[in-house]
XYZ file of C-alpha atoms in Angstrom:
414
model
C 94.254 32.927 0.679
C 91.447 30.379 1.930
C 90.610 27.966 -0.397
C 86.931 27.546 -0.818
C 85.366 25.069 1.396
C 83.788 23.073 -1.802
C 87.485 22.844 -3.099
C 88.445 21.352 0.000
C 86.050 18.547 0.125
C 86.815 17.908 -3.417
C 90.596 17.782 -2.286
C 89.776 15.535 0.474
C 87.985 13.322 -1.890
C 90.586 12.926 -4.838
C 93.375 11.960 -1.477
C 90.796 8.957 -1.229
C 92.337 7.352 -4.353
C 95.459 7.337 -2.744
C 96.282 4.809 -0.246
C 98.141 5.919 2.873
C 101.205 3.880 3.792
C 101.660 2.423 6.831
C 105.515 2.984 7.317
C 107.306 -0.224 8.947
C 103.829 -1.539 9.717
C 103.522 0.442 12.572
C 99.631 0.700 12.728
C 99.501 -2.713 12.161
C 101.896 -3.886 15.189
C 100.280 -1.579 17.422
C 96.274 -3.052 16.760
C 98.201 -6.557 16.756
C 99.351 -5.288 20.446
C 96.046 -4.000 21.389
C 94.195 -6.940 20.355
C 96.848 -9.089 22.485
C 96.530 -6.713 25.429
C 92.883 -7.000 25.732
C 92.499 -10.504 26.174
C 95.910 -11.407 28.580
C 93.996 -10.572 31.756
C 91.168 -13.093 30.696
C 93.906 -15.529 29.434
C 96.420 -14.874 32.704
C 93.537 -15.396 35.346
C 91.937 -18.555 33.251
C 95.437 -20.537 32.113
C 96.488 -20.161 36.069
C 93.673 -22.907 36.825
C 96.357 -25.482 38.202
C 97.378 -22.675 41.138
C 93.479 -21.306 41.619
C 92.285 -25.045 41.826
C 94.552 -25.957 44.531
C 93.456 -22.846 46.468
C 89.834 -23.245 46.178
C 89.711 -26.403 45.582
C 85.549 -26.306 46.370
C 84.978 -23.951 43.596
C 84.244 -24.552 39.919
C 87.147 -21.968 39.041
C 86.975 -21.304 35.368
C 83.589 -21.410 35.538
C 82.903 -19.123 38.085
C 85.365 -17.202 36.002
C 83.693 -16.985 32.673
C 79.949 -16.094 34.256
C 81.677 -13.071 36.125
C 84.238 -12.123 33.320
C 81.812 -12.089 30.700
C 78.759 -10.758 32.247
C 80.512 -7.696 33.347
C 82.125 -7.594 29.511
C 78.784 -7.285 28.059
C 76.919 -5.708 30.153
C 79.041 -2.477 29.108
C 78.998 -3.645 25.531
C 74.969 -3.456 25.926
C 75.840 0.349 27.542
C 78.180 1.224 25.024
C 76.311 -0.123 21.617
C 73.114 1.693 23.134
C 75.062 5.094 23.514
C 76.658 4.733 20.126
C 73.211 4.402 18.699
C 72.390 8.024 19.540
C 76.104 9.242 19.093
C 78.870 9.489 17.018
C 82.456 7.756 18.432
C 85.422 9.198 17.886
C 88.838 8.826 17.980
C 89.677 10.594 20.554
C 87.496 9.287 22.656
C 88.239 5.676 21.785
C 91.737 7.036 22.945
C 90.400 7.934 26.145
C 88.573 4.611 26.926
C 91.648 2.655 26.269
C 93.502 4.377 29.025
C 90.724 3.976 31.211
C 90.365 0.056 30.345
C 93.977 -0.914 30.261
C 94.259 0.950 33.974
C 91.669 -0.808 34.908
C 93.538 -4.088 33.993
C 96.678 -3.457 35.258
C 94.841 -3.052 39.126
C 93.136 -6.098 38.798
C 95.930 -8.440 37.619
C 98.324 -6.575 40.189
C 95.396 -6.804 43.354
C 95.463 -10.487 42.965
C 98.965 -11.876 43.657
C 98.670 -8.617 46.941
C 95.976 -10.361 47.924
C 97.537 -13.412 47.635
C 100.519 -12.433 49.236
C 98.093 -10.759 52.590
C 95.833 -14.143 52.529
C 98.964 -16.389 52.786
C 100.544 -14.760 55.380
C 97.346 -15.284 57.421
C 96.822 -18.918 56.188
C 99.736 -20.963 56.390
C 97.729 -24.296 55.579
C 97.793 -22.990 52.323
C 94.045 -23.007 51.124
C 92.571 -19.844 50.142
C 90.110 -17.872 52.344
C 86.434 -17.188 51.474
C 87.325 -13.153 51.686
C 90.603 -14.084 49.018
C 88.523 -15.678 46.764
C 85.864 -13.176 46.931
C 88.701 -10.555 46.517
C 89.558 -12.625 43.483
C 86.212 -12.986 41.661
C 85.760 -9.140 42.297
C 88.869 -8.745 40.169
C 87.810 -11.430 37.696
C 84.630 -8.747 36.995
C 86.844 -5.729 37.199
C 88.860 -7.067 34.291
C 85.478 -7.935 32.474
C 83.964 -4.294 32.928
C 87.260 -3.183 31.110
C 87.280 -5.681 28.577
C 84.398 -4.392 27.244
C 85.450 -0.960 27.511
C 88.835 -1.706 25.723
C 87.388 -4.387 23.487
C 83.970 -2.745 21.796
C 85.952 0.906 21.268
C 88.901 -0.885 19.893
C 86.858 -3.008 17.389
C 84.656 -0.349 16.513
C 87.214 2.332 15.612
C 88.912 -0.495 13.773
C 85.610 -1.065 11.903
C 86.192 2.283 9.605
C 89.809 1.226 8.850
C 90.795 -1.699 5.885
C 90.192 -5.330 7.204
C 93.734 -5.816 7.369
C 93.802 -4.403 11.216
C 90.884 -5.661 12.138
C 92.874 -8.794 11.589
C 95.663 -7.583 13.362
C 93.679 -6.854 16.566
C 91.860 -10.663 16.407
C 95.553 -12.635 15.502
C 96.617 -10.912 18.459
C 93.870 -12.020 20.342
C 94.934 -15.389 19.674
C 98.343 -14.283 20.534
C 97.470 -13.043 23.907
C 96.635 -16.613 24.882
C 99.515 -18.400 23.167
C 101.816 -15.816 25.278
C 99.982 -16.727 28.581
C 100.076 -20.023 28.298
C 103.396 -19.865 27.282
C 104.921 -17.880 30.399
C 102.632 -20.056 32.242
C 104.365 -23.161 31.490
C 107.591 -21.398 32.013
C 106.900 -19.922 35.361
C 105.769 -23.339 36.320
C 108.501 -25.315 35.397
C 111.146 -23.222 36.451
C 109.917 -23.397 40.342
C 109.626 -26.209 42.082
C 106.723 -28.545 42.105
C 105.395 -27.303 45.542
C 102.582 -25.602 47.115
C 105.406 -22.920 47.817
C 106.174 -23.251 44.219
C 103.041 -22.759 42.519
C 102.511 -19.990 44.484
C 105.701 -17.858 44.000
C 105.440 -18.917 39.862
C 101.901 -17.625 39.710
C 102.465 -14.073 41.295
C 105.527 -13.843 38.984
C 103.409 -14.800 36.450
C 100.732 -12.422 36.966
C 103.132 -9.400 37.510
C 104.431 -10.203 33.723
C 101.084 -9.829 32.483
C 100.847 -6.508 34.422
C 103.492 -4.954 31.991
C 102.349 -6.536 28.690
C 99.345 -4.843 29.270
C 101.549 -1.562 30.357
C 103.024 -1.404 27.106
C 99.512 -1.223 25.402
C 99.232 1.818 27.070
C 102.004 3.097 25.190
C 100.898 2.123 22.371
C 97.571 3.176 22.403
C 98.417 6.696 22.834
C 101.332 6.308 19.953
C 98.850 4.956 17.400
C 96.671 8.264 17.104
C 99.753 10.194 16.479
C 100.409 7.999 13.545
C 100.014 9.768 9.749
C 98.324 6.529 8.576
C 95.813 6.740 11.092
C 95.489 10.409 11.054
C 94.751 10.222 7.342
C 92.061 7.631 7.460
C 90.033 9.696 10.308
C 90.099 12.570 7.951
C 88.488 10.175 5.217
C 85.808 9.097 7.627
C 85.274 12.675 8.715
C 84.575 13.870 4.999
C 82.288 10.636 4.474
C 80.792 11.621 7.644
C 79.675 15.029 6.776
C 78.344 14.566 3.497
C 76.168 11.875 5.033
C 74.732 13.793 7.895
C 72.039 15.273 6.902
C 70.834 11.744 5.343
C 71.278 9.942 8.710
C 69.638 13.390 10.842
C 66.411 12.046 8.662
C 66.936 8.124 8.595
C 65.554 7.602 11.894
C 65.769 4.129 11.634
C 69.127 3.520 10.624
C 70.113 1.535 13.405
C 67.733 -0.867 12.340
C 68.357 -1.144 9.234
C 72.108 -1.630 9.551
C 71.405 -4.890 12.089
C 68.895 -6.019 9.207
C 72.402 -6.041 7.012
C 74.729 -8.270 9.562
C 71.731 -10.172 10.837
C 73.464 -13.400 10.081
C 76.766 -12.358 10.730
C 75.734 -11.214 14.276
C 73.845 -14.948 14.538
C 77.080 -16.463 13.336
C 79.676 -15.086 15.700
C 77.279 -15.671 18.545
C 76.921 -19.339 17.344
C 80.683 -19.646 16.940
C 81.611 -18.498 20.651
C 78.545 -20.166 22.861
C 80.257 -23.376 21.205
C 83.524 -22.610 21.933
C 83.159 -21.142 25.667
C 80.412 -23.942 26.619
C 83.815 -26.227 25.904
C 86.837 -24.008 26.597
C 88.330 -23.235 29.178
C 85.591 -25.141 31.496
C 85.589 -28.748 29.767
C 89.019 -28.690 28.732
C 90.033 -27.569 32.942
C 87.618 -29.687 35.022
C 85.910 -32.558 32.735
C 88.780 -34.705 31.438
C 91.936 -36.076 33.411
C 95.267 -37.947 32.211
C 96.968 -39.919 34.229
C 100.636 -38.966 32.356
C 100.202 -35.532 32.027
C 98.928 -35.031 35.984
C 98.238 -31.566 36.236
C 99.640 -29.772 33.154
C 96.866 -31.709 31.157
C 94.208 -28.587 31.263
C 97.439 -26.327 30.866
C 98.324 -28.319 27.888
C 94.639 -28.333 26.428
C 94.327 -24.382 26.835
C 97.785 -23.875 25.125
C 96.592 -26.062 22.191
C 93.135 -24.504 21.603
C 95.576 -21.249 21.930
C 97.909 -22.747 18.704
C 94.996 -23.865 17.347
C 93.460 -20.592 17.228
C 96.100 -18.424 16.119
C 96.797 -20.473 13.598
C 93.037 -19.877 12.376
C 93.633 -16.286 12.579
C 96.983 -15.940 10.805
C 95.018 -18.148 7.747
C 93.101 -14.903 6.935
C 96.109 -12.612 6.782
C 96.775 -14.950 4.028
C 93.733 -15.357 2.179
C 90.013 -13.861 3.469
C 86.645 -14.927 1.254
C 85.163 -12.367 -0.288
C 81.191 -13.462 0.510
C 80.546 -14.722 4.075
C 77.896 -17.595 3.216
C 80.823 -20.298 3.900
C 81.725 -18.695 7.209
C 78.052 -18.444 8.153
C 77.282 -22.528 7.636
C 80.604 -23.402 9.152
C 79.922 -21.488 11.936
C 76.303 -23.355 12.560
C 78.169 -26.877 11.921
C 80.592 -26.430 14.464
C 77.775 -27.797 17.107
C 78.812 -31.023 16.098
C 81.966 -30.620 18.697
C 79.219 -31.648 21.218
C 78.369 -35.096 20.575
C 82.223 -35.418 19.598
C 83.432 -34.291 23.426
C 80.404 -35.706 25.157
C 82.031 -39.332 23.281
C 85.255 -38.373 24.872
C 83.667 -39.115 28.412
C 80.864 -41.257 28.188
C 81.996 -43.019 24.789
C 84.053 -45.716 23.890
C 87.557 -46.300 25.922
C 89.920 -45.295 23.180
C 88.329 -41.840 23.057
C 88.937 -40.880 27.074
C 92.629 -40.941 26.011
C 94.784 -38.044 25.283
C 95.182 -38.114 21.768
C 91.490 -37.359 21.008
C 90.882 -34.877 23.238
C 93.983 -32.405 21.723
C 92.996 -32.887 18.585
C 89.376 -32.419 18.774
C 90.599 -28.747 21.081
C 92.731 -27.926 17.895
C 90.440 -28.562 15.553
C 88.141 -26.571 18.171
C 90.352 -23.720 18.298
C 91.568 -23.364 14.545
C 87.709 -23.438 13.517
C 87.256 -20.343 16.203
C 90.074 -18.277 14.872
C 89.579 -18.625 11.397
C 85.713 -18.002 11.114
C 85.972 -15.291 13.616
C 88.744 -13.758 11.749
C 86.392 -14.037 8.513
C 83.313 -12.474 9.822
C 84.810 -9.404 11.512
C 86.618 -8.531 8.705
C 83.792 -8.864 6.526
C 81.055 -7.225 8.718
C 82.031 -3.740 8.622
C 83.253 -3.879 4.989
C 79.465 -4.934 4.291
C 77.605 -1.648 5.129
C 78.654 1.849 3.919
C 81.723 3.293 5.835
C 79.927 5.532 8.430
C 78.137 2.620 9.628
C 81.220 0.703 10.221
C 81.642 1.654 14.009
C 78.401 0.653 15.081
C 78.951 -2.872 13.167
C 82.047 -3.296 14.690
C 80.585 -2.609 18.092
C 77.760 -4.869 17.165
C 79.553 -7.242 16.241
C 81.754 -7.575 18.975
C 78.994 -7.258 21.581
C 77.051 -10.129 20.039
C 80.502 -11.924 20.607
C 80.566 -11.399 24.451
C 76.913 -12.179 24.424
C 77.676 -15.783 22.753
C 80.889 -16.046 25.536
C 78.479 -15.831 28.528
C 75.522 -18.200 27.077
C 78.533 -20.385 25.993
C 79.890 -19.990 29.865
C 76.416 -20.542 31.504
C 76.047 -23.854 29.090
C 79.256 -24.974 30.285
C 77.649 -25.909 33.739
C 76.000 -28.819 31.857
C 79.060 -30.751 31.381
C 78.671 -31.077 35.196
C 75.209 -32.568 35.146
């Protein structure tokens, strides 16, 4: 017999007192995946700097990096927050992008050490050609079109689900460039210190970073087969259909919902046109050390790596409840400019090592945490079927404070 359709709902509604378990922490390793997945292309082509600097040794690499990278990111951010303000997400579809984003990935990171391979067999002075690094850039904004592809439906499904994998998805963020770094150094130092070297180490190293990003695609098709996850759509289905005939009459919903995160939008924006207008481009170009040679800007990535992981494992931990703390921290941290602009122009003792890594830990732990804070926050601020558009939100104004943060980097040059 069919049970009334009333009855159902009301069924539906008393399962909401019970939380579903996430057996072995599956859901929660797979968005920690994800969020690591995502960000290793940007992390493998911008922590290879020693090998693309010798190359094109003419170009402003990491810069030209970011602009492309990050423009491309959010100009489909702006495309994809514009067509979730007329339409619903869902799951399925988030599935669907994922597959599309991560392909997308895995060509670019595997087209550049082919191209590589082509442009040295035609160049055997060992400089990169014009059409190689064009080749290269075009890659660069491939991986950026799928970042925000991958990035805004990832973060705005996660928006609907408890804070706890929305933290997954931005510690593995950090872990994404701890890892690159990481097999960066040891692909390095495991060749030889030649041009030869360099070389061979960086097209092993990008074909690693090919299958990281291959298992995501496993695991994004794994995680909506998941109970845990199955059970929370169903939530957000029911809390979706007794709201629809409010939001068919709120026609300014949108609105109101960016009136809600107005500073937490401002905040996240502040915190990452700070932190790209310093890393990678500063930390790869502006400062030199005689000791370290040229594992100094491979040195300063991986710490503002450690240094933000370790600000993103903090909020599994412990997360404030209001954001208020988060928002003036995030405003405060401008004071990293006068603080690096002393570390080459200032006095002597601060163009030395030991400033500079502590000021990019300090730099990256500030990063982590905050961001960590205010994305957990944001979505858990506005009712639950407004949580996907926050999250998209959210991570678009992100993007938007990585390019102005790029672009500002430039001035370091001046």
């Amino acid at each position: 017999m069919d049970t009334h359709p009333s009855l159902k709902v009301n069924l539906e509604a008393n399962d909401e007192n019970v939380d579903p378990k996430d057996t072995y922490n599956a859901a929660y390793i797979i968005h920690f995946l994800l969020g690591a997945g995502y960000l290793i292309p940007w992390n493998a082509f911008i922590t290879a700097v020693d090998y693309f600097n010798c190359l094109y040794p003419a170009n402003h690499i990491n810069k030209v990096f970011s602009v492309g990278y990050l423009a491309a990111a959010m100009t489909v951010l702006v495309i994809l927050l514009c067509w979730s303000r007329f339409n619903r997400v869902n799951l399925s579809s988030v599935r669907t992008r994922l597959n599309l984003g991560q392909g997308l990935f895995i060509l670019a990171l595997m087209v550049t050490p082919v191209t590589d391979w082509i442009d040295h067999g035609n160049n055997q002075a060992g400089t990169g050609s014009n059409v190689a690094f064009a080749v290269l850039v075009s890659m660069v904004v491939v991986s950026g079109l799928a970042d925000g592809v991958v990035g805004g439906s990832l973060v705005g499904a996660t928006g609907g689900l408890p804070g706890r994998y929305m933290q997954a998805i931005f510690a593995g963020n950090s872990t994404a460039g701890l890892m690159v770094s990481m097999l960066r150094i040891v692909t390095k130092a495991s060749l030889p210190h030649t041009r030869n070297g360099l070389r061979t180490s960086t097209q092993i190293y990008f074909i690693f970073s090919s299958v990281i990003v291959l298992l995501c695609v496993v695991c994004t098709n794994v995680l909506d087969k998941l109970p845990v996850i199955q059970c929370y759509r169903n939530r957000k289905s029911v809390d979706d259909r007794s709201t629809q005939l409010h939001k068919s009459i709120e026609t300014d919903n949108f609105w109101e919902v960016m009136k809600k995160i107005r500073w937490l939008v401002t905040s996240v924006f502040m915190i990452y046109v700070v932190s790209l207008s310093i890393f990678p481009g500063y930390l790869s170009e502006n400062v030199e050390s005689k000791y370290f040679k040229d594992w100094y800007p491979i040195i300063l990535i991986t710490t503002f790596n450690v240094g933000d992981l370790l600000g993103k494992c903090v909020t599994a931990i412990y997360v404030p409840r209001g954001t208020h703390g988060a928002i003036w921290c995030s405003m405060a941290r401008v004071v990293f400019y006068p603080l690096y602009t002393g570390c080459i122009r200032g006095p002597k003792w601060m163009h030395t090592e030991v400033p500079v890594i502590v000021l990019t830990l300090m730099l990256g732990v500030t990063n982590g945490y905050l961001t960590s804070v205010l994305m957990i926050n944001a979505p858990k601020s506005v009712a639950i079927e407004e949580s996907e558009i926050v999250g998209i939100t959210m991570q678009t104004f992100l993007v938007v404070g990585l390019v102005v943060g790029s672009v500002i980097g430039w001035i370091w040059n001046l």
